[in-house]
Every structure is written in structure tokens, then in C-alpha cells.
Coordinates of C-alpha atoms and ligand atoms in Angstrom, one line a residue:
X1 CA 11.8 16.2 -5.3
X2 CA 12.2 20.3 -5.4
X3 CA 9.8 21.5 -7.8
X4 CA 8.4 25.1 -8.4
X5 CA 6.5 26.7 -6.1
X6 CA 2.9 25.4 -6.8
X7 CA 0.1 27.0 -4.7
X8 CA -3.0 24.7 -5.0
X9 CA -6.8 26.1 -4.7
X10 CA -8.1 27.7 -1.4
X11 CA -11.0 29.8 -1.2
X12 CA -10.4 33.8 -1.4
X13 CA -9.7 35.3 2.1
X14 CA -11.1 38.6 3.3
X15 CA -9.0 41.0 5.3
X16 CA -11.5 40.8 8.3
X17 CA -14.3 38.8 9.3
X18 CA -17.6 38.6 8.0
X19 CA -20.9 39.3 10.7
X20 CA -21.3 35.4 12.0
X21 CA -25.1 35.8 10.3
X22 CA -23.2 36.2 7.1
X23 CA -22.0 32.2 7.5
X24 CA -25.7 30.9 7.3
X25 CA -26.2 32.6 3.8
X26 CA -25.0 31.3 0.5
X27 CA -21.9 29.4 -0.2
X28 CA -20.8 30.3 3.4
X29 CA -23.4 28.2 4.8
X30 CA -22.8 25.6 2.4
X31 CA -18.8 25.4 2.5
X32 CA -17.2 25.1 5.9
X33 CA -13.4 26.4 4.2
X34 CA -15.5 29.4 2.7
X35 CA -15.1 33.1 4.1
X36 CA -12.0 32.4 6.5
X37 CA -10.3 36.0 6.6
X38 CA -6.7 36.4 6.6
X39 CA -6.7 37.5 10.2
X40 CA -8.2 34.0 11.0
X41 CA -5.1 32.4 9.9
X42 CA -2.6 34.9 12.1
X43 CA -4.6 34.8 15.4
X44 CA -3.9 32.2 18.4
X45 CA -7.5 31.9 19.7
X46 CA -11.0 32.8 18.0
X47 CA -13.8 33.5 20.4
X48 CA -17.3 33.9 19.0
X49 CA -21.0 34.1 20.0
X50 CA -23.1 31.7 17.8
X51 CA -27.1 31.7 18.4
X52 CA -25.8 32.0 22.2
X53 CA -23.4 29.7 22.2
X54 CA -20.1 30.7 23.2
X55 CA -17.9 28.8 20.1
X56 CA -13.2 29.0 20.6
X57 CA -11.2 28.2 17.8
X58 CA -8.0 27.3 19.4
X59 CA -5.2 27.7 17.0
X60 CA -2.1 27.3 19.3
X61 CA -1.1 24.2 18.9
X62 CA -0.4 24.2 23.1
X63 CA -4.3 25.4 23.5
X64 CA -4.6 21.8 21.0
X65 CA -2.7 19.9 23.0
X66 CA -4.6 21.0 26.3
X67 CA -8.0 20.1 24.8
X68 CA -6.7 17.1 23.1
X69 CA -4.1 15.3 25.6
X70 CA -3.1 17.5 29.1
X71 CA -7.2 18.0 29.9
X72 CA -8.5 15.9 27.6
X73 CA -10.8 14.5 30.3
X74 CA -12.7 18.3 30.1
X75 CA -13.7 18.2 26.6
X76 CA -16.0 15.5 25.8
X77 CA -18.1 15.4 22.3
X78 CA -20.4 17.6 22.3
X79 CA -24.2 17.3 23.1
X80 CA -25.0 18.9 19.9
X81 CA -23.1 16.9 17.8
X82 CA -23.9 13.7 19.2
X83 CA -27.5 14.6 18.6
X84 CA -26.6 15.2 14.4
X85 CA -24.9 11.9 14.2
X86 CA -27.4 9.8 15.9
X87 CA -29.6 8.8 13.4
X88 CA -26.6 7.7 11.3
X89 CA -23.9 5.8 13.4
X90 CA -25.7 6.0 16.8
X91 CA -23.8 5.4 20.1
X92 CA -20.6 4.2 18.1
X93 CA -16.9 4.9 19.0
X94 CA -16.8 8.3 17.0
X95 CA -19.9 9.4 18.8
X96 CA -19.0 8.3 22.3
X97 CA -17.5 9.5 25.3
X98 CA -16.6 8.4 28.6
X99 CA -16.2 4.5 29.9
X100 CA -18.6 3.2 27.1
X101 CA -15.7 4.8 24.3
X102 CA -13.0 3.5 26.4
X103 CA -14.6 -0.1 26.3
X104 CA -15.4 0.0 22.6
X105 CA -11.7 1.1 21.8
X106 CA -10.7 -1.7 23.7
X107 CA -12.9 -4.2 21.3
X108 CA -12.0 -2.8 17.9
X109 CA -8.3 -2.0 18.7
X110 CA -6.9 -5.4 17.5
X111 CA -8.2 -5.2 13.9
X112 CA -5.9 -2.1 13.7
X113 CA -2.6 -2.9 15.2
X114 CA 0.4 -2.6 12.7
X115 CA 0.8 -6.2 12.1
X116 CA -3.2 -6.4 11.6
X117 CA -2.9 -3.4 8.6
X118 CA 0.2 -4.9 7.3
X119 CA -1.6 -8.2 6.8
X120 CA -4.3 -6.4 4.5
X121 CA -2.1 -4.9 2.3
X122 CA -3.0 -7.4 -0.2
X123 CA -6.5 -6.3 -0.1
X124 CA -5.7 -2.9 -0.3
X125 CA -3.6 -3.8 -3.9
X126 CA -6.2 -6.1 -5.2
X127 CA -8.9 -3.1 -4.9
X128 CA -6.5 -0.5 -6.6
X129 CA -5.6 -3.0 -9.4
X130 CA -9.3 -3.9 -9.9
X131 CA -10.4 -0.2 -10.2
X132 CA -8.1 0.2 -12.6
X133 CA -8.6 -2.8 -14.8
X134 CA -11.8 -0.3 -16.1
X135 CA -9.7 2.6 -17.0
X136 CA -8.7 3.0 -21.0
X137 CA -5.2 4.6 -21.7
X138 CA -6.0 8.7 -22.4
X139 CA -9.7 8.1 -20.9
X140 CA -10.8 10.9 -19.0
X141 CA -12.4 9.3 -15.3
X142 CA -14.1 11.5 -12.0
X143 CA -11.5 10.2 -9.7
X144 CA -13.2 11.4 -6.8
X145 CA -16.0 8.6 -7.4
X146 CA -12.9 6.3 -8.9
X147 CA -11.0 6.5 -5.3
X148 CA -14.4 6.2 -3.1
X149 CA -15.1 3.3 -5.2
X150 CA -12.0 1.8 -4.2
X151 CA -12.1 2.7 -0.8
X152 CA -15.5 1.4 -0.6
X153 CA -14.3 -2.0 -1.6
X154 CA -11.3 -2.1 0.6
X155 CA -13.7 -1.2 3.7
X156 CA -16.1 -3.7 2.9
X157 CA -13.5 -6.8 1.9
X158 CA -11.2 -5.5 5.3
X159 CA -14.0 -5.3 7.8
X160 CA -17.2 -6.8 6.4
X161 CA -16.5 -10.4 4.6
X162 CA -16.4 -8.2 0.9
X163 CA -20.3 -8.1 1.5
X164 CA -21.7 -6.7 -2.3
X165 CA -24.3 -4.6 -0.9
X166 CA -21.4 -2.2 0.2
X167 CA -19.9 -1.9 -2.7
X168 CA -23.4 -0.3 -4.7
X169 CA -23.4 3.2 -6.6
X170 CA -26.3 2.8 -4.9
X171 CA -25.2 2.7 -1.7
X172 CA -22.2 5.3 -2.8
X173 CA -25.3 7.7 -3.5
X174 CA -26.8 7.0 0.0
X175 CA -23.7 8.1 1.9
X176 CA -23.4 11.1 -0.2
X177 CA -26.6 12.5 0.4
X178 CA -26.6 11.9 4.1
X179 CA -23.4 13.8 4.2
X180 CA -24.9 16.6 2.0
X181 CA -27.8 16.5 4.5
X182 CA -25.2 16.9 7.5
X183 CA -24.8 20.1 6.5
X184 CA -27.7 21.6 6.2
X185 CA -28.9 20.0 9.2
X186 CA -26.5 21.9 11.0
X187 CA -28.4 25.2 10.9
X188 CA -32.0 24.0 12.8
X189 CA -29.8 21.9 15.0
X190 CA -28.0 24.9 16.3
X191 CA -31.3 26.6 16.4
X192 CA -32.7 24.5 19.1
X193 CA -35.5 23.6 16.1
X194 CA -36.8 19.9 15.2
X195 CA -34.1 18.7 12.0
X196 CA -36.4 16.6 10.5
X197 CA -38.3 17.3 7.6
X198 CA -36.6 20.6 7.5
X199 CA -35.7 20.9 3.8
X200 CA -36.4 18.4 0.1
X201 CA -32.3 17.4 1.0
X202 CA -32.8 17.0 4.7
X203 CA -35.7 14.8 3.8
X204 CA -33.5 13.0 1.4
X205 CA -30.6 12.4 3.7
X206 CA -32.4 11.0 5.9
X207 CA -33.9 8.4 4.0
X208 CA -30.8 7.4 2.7
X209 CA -29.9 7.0 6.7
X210 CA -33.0 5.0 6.9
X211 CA -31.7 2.7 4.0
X212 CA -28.0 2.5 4.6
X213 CA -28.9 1.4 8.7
X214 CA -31.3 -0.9 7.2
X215 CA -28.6 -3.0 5.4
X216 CA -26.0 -2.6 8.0
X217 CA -28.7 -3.9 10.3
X218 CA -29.5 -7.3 8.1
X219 CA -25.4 -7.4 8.1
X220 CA -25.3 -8.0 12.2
X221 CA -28.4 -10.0 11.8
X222 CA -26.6 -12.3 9.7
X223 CA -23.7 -12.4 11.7
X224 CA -25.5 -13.0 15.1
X225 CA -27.0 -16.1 12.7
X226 CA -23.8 -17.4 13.2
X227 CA -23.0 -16.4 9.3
X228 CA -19.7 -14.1 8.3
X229 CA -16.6 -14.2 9.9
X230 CA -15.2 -10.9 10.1
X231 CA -14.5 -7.4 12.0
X232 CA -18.5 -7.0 12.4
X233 CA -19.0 -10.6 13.6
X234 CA -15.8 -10.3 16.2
X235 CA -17.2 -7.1 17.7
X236 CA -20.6 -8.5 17.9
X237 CA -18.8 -11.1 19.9
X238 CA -16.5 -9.4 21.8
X239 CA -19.0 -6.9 22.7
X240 CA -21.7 -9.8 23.7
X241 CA -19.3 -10.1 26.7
X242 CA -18.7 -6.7 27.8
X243 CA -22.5 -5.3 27.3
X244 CA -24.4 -8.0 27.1
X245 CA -26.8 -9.2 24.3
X246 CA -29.4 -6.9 23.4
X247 CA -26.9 -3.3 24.1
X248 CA -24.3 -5.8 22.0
X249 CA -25.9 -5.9 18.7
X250 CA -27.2 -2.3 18.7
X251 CA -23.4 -0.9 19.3
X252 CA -22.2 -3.6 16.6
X253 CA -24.8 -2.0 14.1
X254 CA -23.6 1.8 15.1
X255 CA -20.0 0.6 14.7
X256 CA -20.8 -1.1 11.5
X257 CA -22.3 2.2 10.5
X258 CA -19.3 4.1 12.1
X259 CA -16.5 2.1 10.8
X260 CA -18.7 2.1 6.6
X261 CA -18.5 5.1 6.8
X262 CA -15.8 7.0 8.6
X263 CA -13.0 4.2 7.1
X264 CA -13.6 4.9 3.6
X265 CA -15.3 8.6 3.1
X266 CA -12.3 10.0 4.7
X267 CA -9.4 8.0 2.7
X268 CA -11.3 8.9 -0.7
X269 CA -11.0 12.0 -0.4
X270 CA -7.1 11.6 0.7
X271 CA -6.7 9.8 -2.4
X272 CA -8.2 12.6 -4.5
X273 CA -6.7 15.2 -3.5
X274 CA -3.3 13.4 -3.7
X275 CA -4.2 12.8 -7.0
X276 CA -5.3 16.3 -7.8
X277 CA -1.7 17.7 -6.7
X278 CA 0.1 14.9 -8.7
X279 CA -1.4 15.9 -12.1
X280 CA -0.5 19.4 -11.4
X281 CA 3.3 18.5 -11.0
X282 CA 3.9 16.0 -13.6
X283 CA 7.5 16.1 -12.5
X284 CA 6.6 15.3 -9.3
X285 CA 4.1 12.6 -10.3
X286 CA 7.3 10.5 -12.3
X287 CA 9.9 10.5 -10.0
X288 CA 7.4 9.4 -7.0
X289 CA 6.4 6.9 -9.9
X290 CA 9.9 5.9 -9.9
X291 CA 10.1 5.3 -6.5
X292 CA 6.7 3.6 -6.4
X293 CA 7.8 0.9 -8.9
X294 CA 11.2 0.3 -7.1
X295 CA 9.5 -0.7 -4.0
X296 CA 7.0 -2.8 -5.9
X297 CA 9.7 -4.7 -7.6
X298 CA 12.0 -5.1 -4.1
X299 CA 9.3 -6.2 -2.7
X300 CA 9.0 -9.5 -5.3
X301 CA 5.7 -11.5 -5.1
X302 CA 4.9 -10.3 -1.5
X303 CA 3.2 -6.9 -0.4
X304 CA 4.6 -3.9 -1.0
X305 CA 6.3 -2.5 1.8
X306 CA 5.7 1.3 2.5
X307 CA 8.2 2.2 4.5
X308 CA 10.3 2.2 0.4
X309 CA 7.9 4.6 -0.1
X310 CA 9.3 7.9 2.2
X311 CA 9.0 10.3 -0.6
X312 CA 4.8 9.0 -1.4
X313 CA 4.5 9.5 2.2
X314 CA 5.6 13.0 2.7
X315 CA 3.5 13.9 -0.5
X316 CA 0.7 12.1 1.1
X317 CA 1.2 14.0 4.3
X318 CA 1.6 17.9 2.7
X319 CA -1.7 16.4 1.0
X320 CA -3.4 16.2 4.1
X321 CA -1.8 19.1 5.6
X322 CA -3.5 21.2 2.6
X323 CA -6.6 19.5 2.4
X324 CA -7.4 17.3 5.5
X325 CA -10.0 14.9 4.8
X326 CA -11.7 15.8 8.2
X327 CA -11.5 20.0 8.3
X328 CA -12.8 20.6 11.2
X329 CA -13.8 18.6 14.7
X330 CA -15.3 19.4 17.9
X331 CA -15.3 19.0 21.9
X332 CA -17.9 20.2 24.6
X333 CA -16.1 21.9 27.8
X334 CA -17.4 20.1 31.1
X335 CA -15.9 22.5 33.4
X336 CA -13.5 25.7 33.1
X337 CA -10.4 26.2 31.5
X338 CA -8.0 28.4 29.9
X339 CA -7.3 28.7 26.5
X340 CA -4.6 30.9 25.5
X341 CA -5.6 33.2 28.1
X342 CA -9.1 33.3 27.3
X343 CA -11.6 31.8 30.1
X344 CA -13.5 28.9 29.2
X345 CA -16.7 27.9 30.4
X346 CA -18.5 24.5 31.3
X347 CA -20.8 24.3 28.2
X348 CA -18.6 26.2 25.6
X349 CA -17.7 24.6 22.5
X350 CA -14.1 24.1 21.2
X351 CA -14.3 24.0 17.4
X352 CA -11.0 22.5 16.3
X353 CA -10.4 23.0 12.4
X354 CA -7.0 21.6 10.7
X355 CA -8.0 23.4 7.9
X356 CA -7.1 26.9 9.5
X357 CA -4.0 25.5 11.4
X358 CA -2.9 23.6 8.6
X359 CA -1.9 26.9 6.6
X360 CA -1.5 28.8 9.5
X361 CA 1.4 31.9 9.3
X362 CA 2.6 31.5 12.1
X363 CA 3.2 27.8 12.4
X364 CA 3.8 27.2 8.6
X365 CA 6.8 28.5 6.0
X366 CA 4.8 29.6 3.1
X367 CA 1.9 27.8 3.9
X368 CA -0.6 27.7 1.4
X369 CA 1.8 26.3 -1.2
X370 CA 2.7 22.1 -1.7
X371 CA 6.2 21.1 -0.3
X372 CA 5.9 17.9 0.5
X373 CA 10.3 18.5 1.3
X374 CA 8.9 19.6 5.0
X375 CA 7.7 16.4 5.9
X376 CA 10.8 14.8 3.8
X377 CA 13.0 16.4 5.8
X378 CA 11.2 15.6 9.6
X379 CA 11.1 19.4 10.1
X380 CA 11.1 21.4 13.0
X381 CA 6.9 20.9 14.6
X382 CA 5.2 21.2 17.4
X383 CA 3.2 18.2 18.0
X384 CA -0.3 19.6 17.8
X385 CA 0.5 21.8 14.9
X386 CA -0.4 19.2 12.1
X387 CA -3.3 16.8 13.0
X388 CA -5.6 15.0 10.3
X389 CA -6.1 12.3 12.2
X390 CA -6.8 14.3 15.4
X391 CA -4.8 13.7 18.4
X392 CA -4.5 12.5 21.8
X393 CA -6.4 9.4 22.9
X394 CA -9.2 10.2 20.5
X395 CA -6.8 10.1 17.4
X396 CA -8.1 8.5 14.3
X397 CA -8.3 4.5 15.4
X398 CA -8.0 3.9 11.6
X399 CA -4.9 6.2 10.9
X400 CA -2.4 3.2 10.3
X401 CA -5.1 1.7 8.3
X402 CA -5.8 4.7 6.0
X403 CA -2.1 5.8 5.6
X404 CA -1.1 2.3 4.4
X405 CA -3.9 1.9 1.8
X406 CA -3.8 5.5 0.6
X407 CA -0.1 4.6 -0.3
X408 CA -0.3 1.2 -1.5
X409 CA -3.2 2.4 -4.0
X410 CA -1.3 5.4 -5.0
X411 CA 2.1 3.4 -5.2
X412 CA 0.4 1.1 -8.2
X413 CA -1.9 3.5 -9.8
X414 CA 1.2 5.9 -10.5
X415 CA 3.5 2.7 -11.4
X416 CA 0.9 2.1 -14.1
X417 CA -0.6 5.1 -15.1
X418 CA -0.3 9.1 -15.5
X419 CA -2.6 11.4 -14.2
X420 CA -3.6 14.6 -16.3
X421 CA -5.7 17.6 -15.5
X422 CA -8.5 18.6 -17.6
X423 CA -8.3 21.5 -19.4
X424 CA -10.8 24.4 -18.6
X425 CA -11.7 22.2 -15.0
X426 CA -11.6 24.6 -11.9
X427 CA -10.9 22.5 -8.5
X428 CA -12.8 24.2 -5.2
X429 CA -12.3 22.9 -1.9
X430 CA -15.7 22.5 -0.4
X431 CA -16.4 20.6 3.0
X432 CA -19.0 20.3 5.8
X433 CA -18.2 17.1 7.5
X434 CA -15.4 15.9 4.8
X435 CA -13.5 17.9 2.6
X436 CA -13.5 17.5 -1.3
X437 CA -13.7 18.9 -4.9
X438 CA -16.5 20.2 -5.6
X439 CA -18.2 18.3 -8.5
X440 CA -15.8 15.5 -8.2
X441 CA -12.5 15.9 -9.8
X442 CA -12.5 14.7 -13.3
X443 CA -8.7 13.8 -15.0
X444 CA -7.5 12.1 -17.8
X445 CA -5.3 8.7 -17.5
X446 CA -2.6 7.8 -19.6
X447 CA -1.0 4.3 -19.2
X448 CA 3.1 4.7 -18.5
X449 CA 4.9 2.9 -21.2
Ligands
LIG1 C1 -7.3 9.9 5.5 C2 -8.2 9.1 6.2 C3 -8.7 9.5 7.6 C4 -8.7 10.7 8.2 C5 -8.2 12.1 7.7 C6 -9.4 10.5 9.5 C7 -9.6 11.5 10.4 C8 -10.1 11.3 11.7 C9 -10.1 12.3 12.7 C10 -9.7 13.8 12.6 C11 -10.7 11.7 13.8 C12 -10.8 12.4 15.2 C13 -12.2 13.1 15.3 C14 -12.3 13.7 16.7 O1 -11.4 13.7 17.5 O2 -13.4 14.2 17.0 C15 -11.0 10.4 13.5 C16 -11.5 9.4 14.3 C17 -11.9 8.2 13.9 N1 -11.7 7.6 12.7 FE1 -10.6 8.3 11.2 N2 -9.8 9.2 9.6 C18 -9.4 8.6 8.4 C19 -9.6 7.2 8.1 C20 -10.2 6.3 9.0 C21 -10.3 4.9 8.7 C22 -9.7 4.2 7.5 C23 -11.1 4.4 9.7 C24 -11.5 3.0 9.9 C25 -11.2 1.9 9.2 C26 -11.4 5.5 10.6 C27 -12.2 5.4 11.7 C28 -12.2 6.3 12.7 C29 -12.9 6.1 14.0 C30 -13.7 4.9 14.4 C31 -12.7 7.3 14.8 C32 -13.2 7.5 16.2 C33 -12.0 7.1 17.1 C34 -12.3 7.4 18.6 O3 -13.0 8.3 18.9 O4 -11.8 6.6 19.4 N3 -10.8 6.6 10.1 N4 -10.6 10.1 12.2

């Protein structure tokens, strides 16, 4: 698998770090991986003042694993937060805290045990193979809407009976611009100002809110009809009995909205960058293609099984160690602490960002370029150093789920196909709540002989 030293895209770093009022201008405001200095990357704990709250960046991965696991029960999601995501996935298990999460866990749990996401492997294949049932050999293709297409359609035919009205360019458009909206929100939000009706593409997002809640609603209508037997319909059910009717269907509609969203937006963009770095390192690309159609064939009529897949799965994890899907995430502290030293007070927020300990110096050999060989080889990590699904209880309830169908899609698009850059295309990270190309990625696909 050793292949020379690629360095992928990352924004240009400055030596030292920008006034904070520079990050609400220009394509710092847009892009949360813009404007990171170098220092950034060499420090063990950021400290700043933002509109007067007091904002840490931990990035020692035993401050991580204090927020995240020893003191977990200090750092809840914060207020602010909370209050962003609301109109979209409501009271959900993303947006929760407390004994409500741990009751919701409990509910949706059983859709994601290992047995559970090995059963859906099939599901996961039939999507791949259908997407790619449109694609002509040497065509060129925006794989970024390819993979979301495809992870739209394994969401919906996993959790929600294969319902069509998920699997819409419309409703691809609507989650895109309420994500692009989530941005811009963010600036009145930490203001203290009303968000709505701030801007023509705050306006916008919110509609498409409006409209995307509005068919996940006629969904868990349908289901408390007694039609659809699925994940929504089981956690209507299941949480009929542990909240009661009327609190049951509104957390099965923020889950619906919670589970759309956050199980497919997130994989996508996994896919896509995988992609990205396998057309850049053709080499690369064939021999995992190799392996891919090994472990197809072993596995005969049945599912492929991913564990003959150890080389797609260290290339799928330097992916997400590059670019993780979800760059940044947060937590409110209830009382004090101690980061690394620093004091922490009740009410300060603890900004978490993978993206900066991802390619941190200290924590990382060469860290801005691929080598998937460090996760080949089961180096040498701290715990808390490499986390793009999170950590602790709060880690990522669909991780199994998003691993598995990142790698069965990948496993028999590369068996069939080659993926080519485009000449003249320039890839940029860009991310507010997810991370992804900017402008999509487009590449050209080849069928293998
Ligand atoms: C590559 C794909 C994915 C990545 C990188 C990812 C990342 C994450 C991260 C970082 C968190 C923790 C956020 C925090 O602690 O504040 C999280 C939580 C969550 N993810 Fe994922 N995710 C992915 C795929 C999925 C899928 C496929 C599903 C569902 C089918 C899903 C559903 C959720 C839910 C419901 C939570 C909240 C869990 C809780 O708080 O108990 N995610 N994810």
C-alpha cells in the first residue's frame, strides 16, 4: 500500500492568529477550516473571548477525554446550540441532554447493534449498484451529489420503509440550503439577535426546514395510522411507552428529522472525500480495487463481509482523519473545571474541532499528508487523539452503521469502476456544520475491464 507522499488540500495557515472579528468577515465567516494559524495546530488549549463568551479549544487529547468520558456529566450541549438546531431536528437525540437522551438512546439503540448493520448490508449494495447503473464508462459525474444520492437512498430504505419523498433532488436541495443557512445563522445567534428573517439565505433555509419537517411530519402521521413498518414506526412505538402519546410522536418526528439527516449528510461526504483521495493515487485506487473484488468474490452470493476489507478501512479512516465529516462539535460547562491547566467556568463553551487535532504536530507523524499505513498498522494512539465519530457516551450512535456502508459502497464502485480527477478542478475544503468540497467534486469514471 506505500505510495508517495501525497499531501491533499488544506486551507493556507498563517503564522499567528487573526483578531477573532476577522472570522465574521469573508471566507472566514463562511468556512469553519479557514484561517487556522500554524500555532493553532502546535498548542494544547485555545482560550478565546467571543462576543463575551468565554470559547476553549481543547486539543490534548486527555483535556478530550475529560470533557468527553472522565467528566462527561459537566459538559452538556450547549444552550446556544440547542437553540440553532431546534427548528430543524427539535428535541432529538443529537440535541438532547440529560435523562430524556439517555432514554431515547435506549429506544433507537437496537436498530444499530452489529448484527442489526450487518443485516443491511444488502441494502447498502443495492444503493451503490443502482447509482451506478446511470454512470457511462469515461463520463464525467459531481460525485459529491452521486454519494449523497446514494446515501440518501440507503437512509431512507434502512430507516424509513424506502419512502420516495426522501429520496427527491428536491428534498437533496432542501437539506442543502438549511445547512448553508446553519451557517450564517451562526453570527445573530451568537449575537443574542432574533435569526429569523436575518438574510435572503436565512430566509431560504428556513423554509426549506419548514418543508423538509413538513414531510417527515406526514411520515409519523402515517405511521401512527398504523401504516409502515420500520425504524420510525418502532420508535413511535417504543417511545409511546416511555413518554406517552402526544411527547411520543413529537420526539419520533425530531428523530425522524435527526436520524434524515445526520445518517446520510455525514456518510456522503465520507464517501467523497474517499473518493477524492483515490483518484489522486491511482495506484492506490487498484490494489484497494483488488482487495475489494477478492472479498466480493469470497463472499459468494451473500453480503460482503468487511472485515476482508482491512486495507479499504484504514484508507477510509486516514480519510476521516483528514477530512472528518463532522469538523467541529461542542459542549456547555455546567460547573468548573480544569483544562490543561486553564480554569473553566460554569457557562463556558468547549469547542471540540477534529479538524485541528486531526493534523495536529504534536499528535500526528507528518500530518497533513494521506497514509492510510498508520491505521494499517494499529499505531501507537491515544484514545481521544482521532475522533470523527466523537467519543464517550455521546459517540456517533450510527458509527457502525456509516463505517459499514461507506465500505460496502466503496468496495463495489472501485471493483467496477476507476475514478479520475478532472483536469484544471481545484478541491477546497469548506465546512460549517459538515465538511465538503466546495462546488461538489466533479471526476471522471472509467469502467475496469
Ligand atoms: C461518516 C459518517 C458519520 C460521522 C463522521 C458522524 C459523526 C458524528 C459525531 C462527531 C457525533 C457526535 C456529536 C457530538 O458529540 O456533539 C455524532 C452523533 C450522532 N450521529 Fe453521527 N456521524 C456519521 C454517521 C451517522 C449515521 C449513519 C447516523 C444514523 C444513521 C448518525 C446519527 C447520529 C446521531 C443520532 C448522533 C447523536 C448521538 C447521541 O448524542 O447520542 N451518524 N455523529
Amino acid at each position: 500500500m506505500a505510495s508517495p507522499r501525497f499531501v491533499p488540500p488544506h486551507p493556507p495557515r498563517p503564522s499567528g492568529p487573526a483578531p477573532f472579528w476577522a472570522g465574521l468577515l469573508g471566507e472566514r465567516a463562511r468556512n469553519a477550516v479557514y484561517g487556522w494559524s500554524q500555532q493553532a495546530f502546535e498548542k494544547t488549549h485555545i482560550r478565546r473571548q467571543v462576543f463575551g463568551w468565554t470559547v476553549h479549544i481543547p486539543l490534548h487529547p486527555d483535556s478530550i477525554q475529560r470533557v468527553m468520558l472522565d467528566n462527561a456529566a459537566n459538559y452538556a450541549k450547549p444552550a446556544i446550540v440547542k437553540k440553532l438546531i431546534a427548528p430543524m431536528i427539535g428535541r432529538g437525540l443529537l440535541s438532547t441532554d440529560g435523562e430524556d437522551w439517555r432514554k431515547q438512546r435506549k429506544v433507537v439503540a437496537a436498530t444499530f447493534t452489529p448484527p442489526a448493520v450487518d443485516a443491511l448490508i444488502p441494502v447498502f449494495r443495492k444503493a451503490a449498484e443502482d447509482k451506478a447503473r446511470g454512470w457511462g464508462d469515461g463520463a464525467r459525474f459531481d460525485m459529491a451529489e452521486e454519494a449523497t444520492a446514494t446515501t440518501m437512498a440507503v437512509i431512507a430504505d434502512s430507516l424509513f420503509g424506502g419512502d420516495e419523498r426522501l429520496k427527491t433532488v428536491a428534498a437533496r436541495r432542501q437539506i442543502e440550503t438549511a445547512l448553508a443557512a446553519g451557517s450564517e445563522i451562526r453570527l445573530p445567534a451568537l449575537l443574542g439577535l432574533p435569526v429569523f428573517g436575518w438574510n435572503r439565505k436565512i430566509r431560504a433555509g428556513q423554509r426549506a426546514q419548514r418543508e423538509l419537517r413538513a414531510t417527515l411530519r406526514a411520515l409519523v402521521q402515517e405511521r401512527a395510522d398504523g401504516k409502515g413498518d420500520d425504524f420510525l414506526a418502532k420508535i413511535l412505538g417504543d417511545m409511546d411507552d416511555v413518554f406517552g402519546d402526544v411527547e411520543a410522536r413529537k420526539l419520533a418526528l425530531d428523530n425522524a428529522a435527526t436520524f434524515y439527516l445526520a445518517g446520510h449528510e455525514t456518510t456522503a461526504n465520507a464517501l467523497t472525500w474517499a473518493l477524492f483521495l483515490l483518484s489522486e493515487q491511482a495506484e492506490l485506487q487498484d490494489s484497494l480495487a483488488d482487495e475489494a473484488r477478492a472479498a466480493i468474490a469470497a463472499s459468494g452470493d451473500g453480503p460482503v463481509s468487511v472485515e476482508r476489507l482491512p486495507c479499504l478501512r484504514a484508507m477510509l479512516d486516514e480519510t476521516l482523519r483528514l477530512y472528518p465529516s463532522v469538523p467541529r462539535f461542542d459542549r456547555e460547562a455546567l460547573g468548573p473545571d480544569e483544562l490543561d491547566g486553564v480554569a473553566v467556568a460554569a457557562g463556558d463553551i468547549i469547542s471540540i474541532w477534529p479538524w485541528v487535532l486531526h493534523r495536529h504536530a504534536r499528535l500526528w507523524d507528518d500530518p497533513d499528508a494521506f497514509d492510510a499505513e498508520r491505521f494499517a498498522k494499529n499505531g501507537d494512539r491515544h484514545r481521544f487523539q482521532y475522533i470523527p465519530f466523537g467519543a464517550g457516551s455521546r459517540t456517533c450512535v450510527g458509527a457502525r452503521f456509516a463505517i459499514t456502508e461507506a465500505l460496502v459502497i466503496l468496495a463495489h464502485w472501485i471493483t467496477e469502476w476507476r475514478f479520475l480527477p478532472v483536469p484544471g478542478n481545484r478541491v477546497w475544503p469548506t465546512g460549517s456544520v459538515t465538511l465538503r468540497p466546495q462546488g461538489g467534486l466533479p471526476l471522471r469514471v472509467e469502467r475496469r475491464a
